[in-house]
Amino acid sequence: MPEEKKKILVLFAHPAQERSEINKPLFTECQQHGDVTCIDLYHEYPTFHIDIDKEQQRLVDHDVIIFMFPLYWYSTPAILKQWQDLVLEYGFAYGTNGTALKGKTFLCAISAGGSEDAYQEAGYNHFSIRELLQPLEQTASLTGMEYLAPFVLFGSRSAVEENRVHEHINQMHQLLNALANNKLDLAQAKSLPLLNKNLATLIQA
């Protein structure tokens, strides 16, 4: 008997979508996928009044959680931090009886303006992307989720001119299919510095 498909939740946060050349088309790709629920947080909560019960139920109802956002000042856009502060409550996400997220899969799909070389110890930003995302990795650990390596597009400011967007979107399509159909090698995906650079080797036949 085939395994049941996994349900994927994409939480999208971009405060300047009219200028988005990467994240908006990536989110549009996710919206075409039948196994994915797509939530545009800035559209849904323009005044930042987040419906905690609704968001917690969304988490309960899905197996894979993806944060999709542009890296702003080495962190998430404001509404995604607000969402974390309010939704990931004690007794729900962690602490006594807080096991609602245990066993779920979590990853970040992000864009970064700088080149990959800039995100190294000797580079302009001094830290790798995975190091900069350690607060989210620890959040996943505390809540019992499996944290996968980030799915990243570097050099996002020049990606359109360099014709790199289409391939990135295609990789996202492959990733969503693999996650939904239980075809992604999760053990390997947890240990890598980046997900998309090694995606072909992670997808099982």
PDB file of C-alpha atoms in Angstrom:
ATOM      1  CA  MET A   1       0.000   0.000   0.000  1.00  0.00           C
ATOM      2  CA  PRO A   2       1.521   3.371  -1.023  1.00  0.00           C
ATOM      3  CA  GLU A   3       2.391   5.921   1.662  1.00  0.00           C
ATOM      4  CA  GLU A   4      -0.105   8.703   2.184  1.00  0.00           C
ATOM      5  CA  LYS A   5       0.979  11.991   0.650  1.00  0.00           C
ATOM      6  CA  LYS A   6       2.357  14.653   2.944  1.00  0.00           C
ATOM      7  CA  LYS A   7       0.556  17.976   3.266  1.00  0.00           C
ATOM      8  CA  ILE A   8       2.793  21.012   2.868  1.00  0.00           C
ATOM      9  CA  LEU A   9       2.217  24.472   4.362  1.00  0.00           C
ATOM     10  CA  VAL A  10       4.083  27.429   2.844  1.00  0.00           C
ATOM     11  CA  LEU A  11       4.127  30.588   4.968  1.00  0.00           C
ATOM     12  CA  PHE A  12       5.206  33.411   2.683  1.00  0.00           C
ATOM     13  CA  ALA A  13       6.468  36.736   4.044  1.00  0.00           C
ATOM     14  CA  HIS A  14       7.576  39.557   1.746  1.00  0.00           C
ATOM     15  CA  PRO A  15       6.814  43.169   2.732  1.00  0.00           C
ATOM     16  CA  ALA A  16       7.583  44.616  -0.721  1.00  0.00           C
ATOM     17  CA  GLN A  17       6.039  42.173  -3.182  1.00  0.00           C
ATOM     18  CA  GLU A  18       5.761  44.773  -5.936  1.00  0.00           C
ATOM     19  CA  ARG A  19       9.579  44.666  -6.102  1.00  0.00           C
ATOM     20  CA  SER A  20       9.929  40.909  -5.695  1.00  0.00           C
ATOM     21  CA  GLU A  21      11.653  39.185  -8.624  1.00  0.00           C
ATOM     22  CA  ILE A  22      12.341  35.864  -6.864  1.00  0.00           C
ATOM     23  CA  ASN A  23      10.030  35.156  -3.960  1.00  0.00           C
ATOM     24  CA  LYS A  24       6.767  36.163  -5.610  1.00  0.00           C
ATOM     25  CA  PRO A  25       7.180  33.877  -8.669  1.00  0.00           C
ATOM     26  CA  LEU A  26       8.423  31.132  -6.335  1.00  0.00           C
ATOM     27  CA  PHE A  27       5.283  31.515  -4.222  1.00  0.00           C
ATOM     28  CA  THR A  28       3.156  31.465  -7.390  1.00  0.00           C
ATOM     29  CA  GLU A  29       4.761  28.123  -8.295  1.00  0.00           C
ATOM     30  CA  CYS A  30       3.820  26.770  -4.873  1.00  0.00           C
ATOM     31  CA  GLN A  31       0.217  27.903  -5.379  1.00  0.00           C
ATOM     32  CA  GLN A  32      -0.057  25.636  -8.435  1.00  0.00           C
ATOM     33  CA  HIS A  33       0.794  22.527  -6.430  1.00  0.00           C
ATOM     34  CA  GLY A  34      -2.130  20.385  -5.283  1.00  0.00           C
ATOM     35  CA  ASP A  35      -0.459  19.201  -2.076  1.00  0.00           C
ATOM     36  CA  VAL A  36       0.507  22.672  -0.860  1.00  0.00           C
ATOM     37  CA  THR A  37      -1.415  25.219   1.210  1.00  0.00           C
ATOM     38  CA  CYS A  38      -0.029  28.713   0.528  1.00  0.00           C
ATOM     39  CA  ILE A  39      -0.450  31.556   3.006  1.00  0.00           C
ATOM     40  CA  ASP A  40       0.658  35.101   2.199  1.00  0.00           C
ATOM     41  CA  LEU A  41       1.076  36.468   5.727  1.00  0.00           C
ATOM     42  CA  TYR A  42       1.282  40.161   4.772  1.00  0.00           C
ATOM     43  CA  HIS A  43      -1.881  39.820   2.682  1.00  0.00           C
ATOM     44  CA  GLU A  44      -3.749  37.849   5.338  1.00  0.00           C
ATOM     45  CA  TYR A  45      -2.685  40.033   8.267  1.00  0.00           C
ATOM     46  CA  PRO A  46      -2.081  43.580   6.974  1.00  0.00           C
ATOM     47  CA  THR A  47      -2.437  44.970  10.508  1.00  0.00           C
ATOM     48  CA  PHE A  48      -0.354  42.166  12.091  1.00  0.00           C
ATOM     49  CA  HIS A  49      -3.351  40.901  14.118  1.00  0.00           C
ATOM     50  CA  ILE A  50      -2.581  37.228  13.698  1.00  0.00           C
ATOM     51  CA  ASP A  51      -5.313  34.669  14.349  1.00  0.00           C
ATOM     52  CA  ILE A  52      -3.405  32.350  16.668  1.00  0.00           C
ATOM     53  CA  ASP A  53      -6.007  29.567  16.757  1.00  0.00           C
ATOM     54  CA  LYS A  54      -6.260  29.478  12.964  1.00  0.00           C
ATOM     55  CA  GLU A  55      -2.499  29.415  12.509  1.00  0.00           C
ATOM     56  CA  GLN A  56      -2.030  26.692  15.076  1.00  0.00           C
ATOM     57  CA  GLN A  57      -4.679  24.580  13.365  1.00  0.00           C
ATOM     58  CA  ARG A  58      -2.885  25.040  10.051  1.00  0.00           C
ATOM     59  CA  LEU A  59       0.272  23.679  11.633  1.00  0.00           C
ATOM     60  CA  VAL A  60      -1.582  20.702  13.077  1.00  0.00           C
ATOM     61  CA  ASP A  61      -3.150  19.939   9.682  1.00  0.00           C
ATOM     62  CA  HIS A  62       0.149  19.830   7.753  1.00  0.00           C
ATOM     63  CA  ASP A  63       3.213  17.587   7.771  1.00  0.00           C
ATOM     64  CA  VAL A  64       5.787  19.915   6.224  1.00  0.00           C
ATOM     65  CA  ILE A  65       6.217  23.585   7.171  1.00  0.00           C
ATOM     66  CA  ILE A  66       8.126  25.944   4.849  1.00  0.00           C
ATOM     67  CA  PHE A  67       9.027  29.535   5.711  1.00  0.00           C
ATOM     68  CA  MET A  68       9.507  31.440   2.426  1.00  0.00           C
ATOM     69  CA  PHE A  69      11.083  34.881   2.677  1.00  0.00           C
ATOM     70  CA  PRO A  70      13.878  37.204   1.541  1.00  0.00           C
ATOM     71  CA  LEU A  71      16.710  37.384   4.079  1.00  0.00           C
ATOM     72  CA  TYR A  72      16.394  40.846   5.646  1.00  0.00           C
ATOM     73  CA  TRP A  73      19.236  41.934   7.926  1.00  0.00           C
ATOM     74  CA  TYR A  74      20.170  38.306   8.547  1.00  0.00           C
ATOM     75  CA  SER A  75      16.690  37.424   9.741  1.00  0.00           C
ATOM     76  CA  THR A  76      13.060  37.056   8.722  1.00  0.00           C
ATOM     77  CA  PRO A  77      10.728  39.893   7.723  1.00  0.00           C
ATOM     78  CA  ALA A  78       8.850  41.371  10.684  1.00  0.00           C
ATOM     79  CA  ILE A  79       5.527  39.579  10.263  1.00  0.00           C
ATOM     80  CA  LEU A  80       7.170  36.164  10.272  1.00  0.00           C
ATOM     81  CA  LYS A  81       8.842  36.969  13.599  1.00  0.00           C
ATOM     82  CA  GLN A  82       5.479  38.202  14.905  1.00  0.00           C
ATOM     83  CA  TRP A  83       3.917  34.946  13.730  1.00  0.00           C
ATOM     84  CA  GLN A  84       6.537  32.911  15.605  1.00  0.00           C
ATOM     85  CA  ASP A  85       6.176  34.979  18.770  1.00  0.00           C
ATOM     86  CA  LEU A  86       2.400  34.520  18.896  1.00  0.00           C
ATOM     87  CA  VAL A  87       1.692  31.134  17.305  1.00  0.00           C
ATOM     88  CA  LEU A  88       4.452  28.964  18.776  1.00  0.00           C
ATOM     89  CA  GLU A  89       3.014  29.093  22.269  1.00  0.00           C
ATOM     90  CA  TYR A  90       4.081  27.212  25.385  1.00  0.00           C
ATOM     91  CA  GLY A  91       1.834  24.193  25.789  1.00  0.00           C
ATOM     92  CA  PHE A  92       1.273  24.023  22.018  1.00  0.00           C
ATOM     93  CA  ALA A  93       4.673  24.052  20.330  1.00  0.00           C
ATOM     94  CA  TYR A  94       6.910  23.318  23.323  1.00  0.00           C
ATOM     95  CA  GLY A  95       6.878  22.832  27.080  1.00  0.00           C
ATOM     96  CA  THR A  96       4.374  20.804  29.074  1.00  0.00           C
ATOM     97  CA  ASN A  97       2.073  18.994  26.619  1.00  0.00           C
ATOM     98  CA  GLY A  98       3.502  21.153  23.802  1.00  0.00           C
ATOM     99  CA  THR A  99       3.968  18.408  21.243  1.00  0.00           C
ATOM    100  CA  ALA A 100       1.784  19.610  18.354  1.00  0.00           C
ATOM    101  CA  LEU A 101       4.745  20.007  15.985  1.00  0.00           C
ATOM    102  CA  LYS A 102       6.731  16.927  16.971  1.00  0.00           C
ATOM    103  CA  GLY A 103       7.845  14.889  13.955  1.00  0.00           C
ATOM    104  CA  LYS A 104       6.907  17.492  11.350  1.00  0.00           C
ATOM    105  CA  THR A 105       9.442  18.615   8.748  1.00  0.00           C
ATOM    106  CA  PHE A 106      10.594  22.248   8.631  1.00  0.00           C
ATOM    107  CA  LEU A 107      12.732  24.214   6.178  1.00  0.00           C
ATOM    108  CA  CYS A 108      13.382  27.749   4.968  1.00  0.00           C
ATOM    109  CA  ALA A 109      13.173  28.769   1.306  1.00  0.00           C
ATOM    110  CA  ILE A 110      14.944  32.103   1.069  1.00  0.00           C
ATOM    111  CA  SER A 111      16.631  34.568  -1.227  1.00  0.00           C
ATOM    112  CA  ALA A 112      19.828  36.420  -0.369  1.00  0.00           C
ATOM    113  CA  GLY A 113      21.071  39.502  -2.166  1.00  0.00           C
ATOM    114  CA  GLY A 114      24.757  38.659  -1.842  1.00  0.00           C
ATOM    115  CA  SER A 115      26.726  35.946  -3.583  1.00  0.00           C
ATOM    116  CA  GLU A 116      27.352  32.576  -1.958  1.00  0.00           C
ATOM    117  CA  ASP A 117      30.978  33.600  -1.395  1.00  0.00           C
ATOM    118  CA  ALA A 118      29.768  36.527   0.717  1.00  0.00           C
ATOM    119  CA  TYR A 119      28.146  34.084   3.150  1.00  0.00           C
ATOM    120  CA  GLN A 120      31.334  32.416   4.390  1.00  0.00           C
ATOM    121  CA  GLU A 121      33.618  32.974   7.377  1.00  0.00           C
ATOM    122  CA  ALA A 122      36.066  34.906   5.197  1.00  0.00           C
ATOM    123  CA  GLY A 123      33.321  36.624   3.189  1.00  0.00           C
ATOM    124  CA  TYR A 124      31.525  39.946   3.486  1.00  0.00           C
ATOM    125  CA  ASN A 125      28.877  38.576   5.890  1.00  0.00           C
ATOM    126  CA  HIS A 126      31.268  36.376   7.939  1.00  0.00           C
ATOM    127  CA  PHE A 127      28.745  33.559   8.429  1.00  0.00           C
ATOM    128  CA  SER A 128      27.131  30.919   6.252  1.00  0.00           C
ATOM    129  CA  ILE A 129      23.394  31.000   5.582  1.00  0.00           C
ATOM    130  CA  ARG A 130      22.890  27.939   7.742  1.00  0.00           C
ATOM    131  CA  GLU A 131      24.754  29.649  10.610  1.00  0.00           C
ATOM    132  CA  LEU A 132      22.664  32.808  10.248  1.00  0.00           C
ATOM    133  CA  LEU A 133      19.483  30.719  10.393  1.00  0.00           C
ATOM    134  CA  GLN A 134      20.473  28.967  13.618  1.00  0.00           C
ATOM    135  CA  PRO A 135      17.680  30.639  15.653  1.00  0.00           C
ATOM    136  CA  LEU A 136      15.158  28.952  13.334  1.00  0.00           C
ATOM    137  CA  GLU A 137      17.081  25.683  13.491  1.00  0.00           C
ATOM    138  CA  GLN A 138      16.947  25.803  17.283  1.00  0.00           C
ATOM    139  CA  THR A 139      13.226  26.644  17.133  1.00  0.00           C
ATOM    140  CA  ALA A 140      12.718  23.486  15.107  1.00  0.00           C
ATOM    141  CA  SER A 141      14.760  21.510  17.626  1.00  0.00           C
ATOM    142  CA  LEU A 142      12.852  22.868  20.609  1.00  0.00           C
ATOM    143  CA  THR A 143       9.501  22.080  18.998  1.00  0.00           C
ATOM    144  CA  GLY A 144      10.528  18.584  17.886  1.00  0.00           C
ATOM    145  CA  MET A 145      10.522  19.261  14.146  1.00  0.00           C
ATOM    146  CA  GLU A 146      13.041  17.844  11.674  1.00  0.00           C
ATOM    147  CA  TYR A 147      15.052  20.770  10.330  1.00  0.00           C
ATOM    148  CA  LEU A 148      16.244  20.487   6.742  1.00  0.00           C
ATOM    149  CA  ALA A 149      19.035  22.493   5.130  1.00  0.00           C
ATOM    150  CA  PRO A 150      17.824  25.791   3.644  1.00  0.00           C
ATOM    151  CA  PHE A 151      16.731  26.142   0.009  1.00  0.00           C
ATOM    152  CA  VAL A 152      18.537  29.312  -1.089  1.00  0.00           C
ATOM    153  CA  LEU A 153      18.933  31.538  -4.124  1.00  0.00           C
ATOM    154  CA  PHE A 154      22.064  33.666  -3.753  1.00  0.00           C
ATOM    155  CA  GLY A 155      22.722  36.837  -5.734  1.00  0.00           C
ATOM    156  CA  SER A 156      19.008  37.501  -6.002  1.00  0.00           C
ATOM    157  CA  ARG A 157      19.510  41.081  -7.201  1.00  0.00           C
ATOM    158  CA  SER A 158      21.021  39.867 -10.475  1.00  0.00           C
ATOM    159  CA  ALA A 159      19.185  36.545 -10.854  1.00  0.00           C
ATOM    160  CA  VAL A 160      16.717  37.790 -13.489  1.00  0.00           C
ATOM    161  CA  GLU A 161      19.421  39.299 -15.713  1.00  0.00           C
ATOM    162  CA  GLU A 162      21.485  36.121 -15.370  1.00  0.00           C
ATOM    163  CA  ASN A 163      18.502  33.884 -16.232  1.00  0.00           C
ATOM    164  CA  ARG A 164      18.694  31.913 -12.985  1.00  0.00           C
ATOM    165  CA  VAL A 165      15.102  32.296 -11.790  1.00  0.00           C
ATOM    166  CA  HIS A 166      13.502  29.644 -13.996  1.00  0.00           C
ATOM    167  CA  GLU A 167      15.892  26.923 -12.808  1.00  0.00           C
ATOM    168  CA  HIS A 168      15.323  27.913  -9.179  1.00  0.00           C
ATOM    169  CA  ILE A 169      11.548  27.684  -9.618  1.00  0.00           C
ATOM    170  CA  ASN A 170      11.961  24.322 -11.336  1.00  0.00           C
ATOM    171  CA  GLN A 171      13.980  23.078  -8.372  1.00  0.00           C
ATOM    172  CA  MET A 172      11.236  24.211  -6.007  1.00  0.00           C
ATOM    173  CA  HIS A 173       8.732  22.211  -8.061  1.00  0.00           C
ATOM    174  CA  GLN A 174      10.945  19.129  -7.745  1.00  0.00           C
ATOM    175  CA  LEU A 175      11.373  19.698  -4.013  1.00  0.00           C
ATOM    176  CA  LEU A 176       7.631  20.021  -3.383  1.00  0.00           C
ATOM    177  CA  ASN A 177       6.952  16.843  -5.363  1.00  0.00           C
ATOM    178  CA  ALA A 178       9.615  14.935  -3.453  1.00  0.00           C
ATOM    179  CA  LEU A 179       8.351  16.147  -0.074  1.00  0.00           C
ATOM    180  CA  ALA A 180       4.708  15.429  -0.871  1.00  0.00           C
ATOM    181  CA  ASN A 181       5.472  11.936  -2.162  1.00  0.00           C
ATOM    182  CA  ASN A 182       7.929  10.963   0.599  1.00  0.00           C
ATOM    183  CA  LYS A 183      10.767  10.794  -1.937  1.00  0.00           C
ATOM    184  CA  LEU A 184      13.238  13.141  -0.250  1.00  0.00           C
ATOM    185  CA  ASP A 185      16.112  11.618   1.717  1.00  0.00           C
ATOM    186  CA  LEU A 186      15.434  13.512   4.949  1.00  0.00           C
ATOM    187  CA  ALA A 187      18.444  12.151   6.809  1.00  0.00           C
ATOM    188  CA  GLN A 188      20.793  13.536   4.159  1.00  0.00           C
ATOM    189  CA  ALA A 189      18.801  16.743   3.742  1.00  0.00           C
ATOM    190  CA  LYS A 190      19.238  17.531   7.440  1.00  0.00           C
ATOM    191  CA  SER A 191      23.029  17.396   7.322  1.00  0.00           C
ATOM    192  CA  LEU A 192      23.811  19.514   4.264  1.00  0.00           C
ATOM    193  CA  PRO A 193      24.755  23.221   4.240  1.00  0.00           C
ATOM    194  CA  LEU A 194      22.282  23.902   1.403  1.00  0.00           C
ATOM    195  CA  LEU A 195      19.376  21.904   0.026  1.00  0.00           C
ATOM    196  CA  ASN A 196      19.085  22.958  -3.613  1.00  0.00           C
ATOM    197  CA  LYS A 197      22.761  22.526  -4.531  1.00  0.00           C
ATOM    198  CA  ASN A 198      22.395  18.818  -3.770  1.00  0.00           C
ATOM    199  CA  LEU A 199      18.725  18.327  -4.613  1.00  0.00           C
ATOM    200  CA  ALA A 200      19.178  15.774  -7.412  1.00  0.00           C
ATOM    201  CA  THR A 201      21.054  13.397  -5.097  1.00  0.00           C
ATOM    202  CA  LEU A 202      18.387  13.709  -2.389  1.00  0.00           C
ATOM    203  CA  ILE A 203      15.378  12.680  -4.475  1.00  0.00           C
ATOM    204  CA  GLN A 204      14.759   8.953  -4.358  1.00  0.00           C
ATOM    205  CA  ALA A 205      13.364   7.012  -7.309  1.00  0.00           C
TER     206      ALA A 205
END
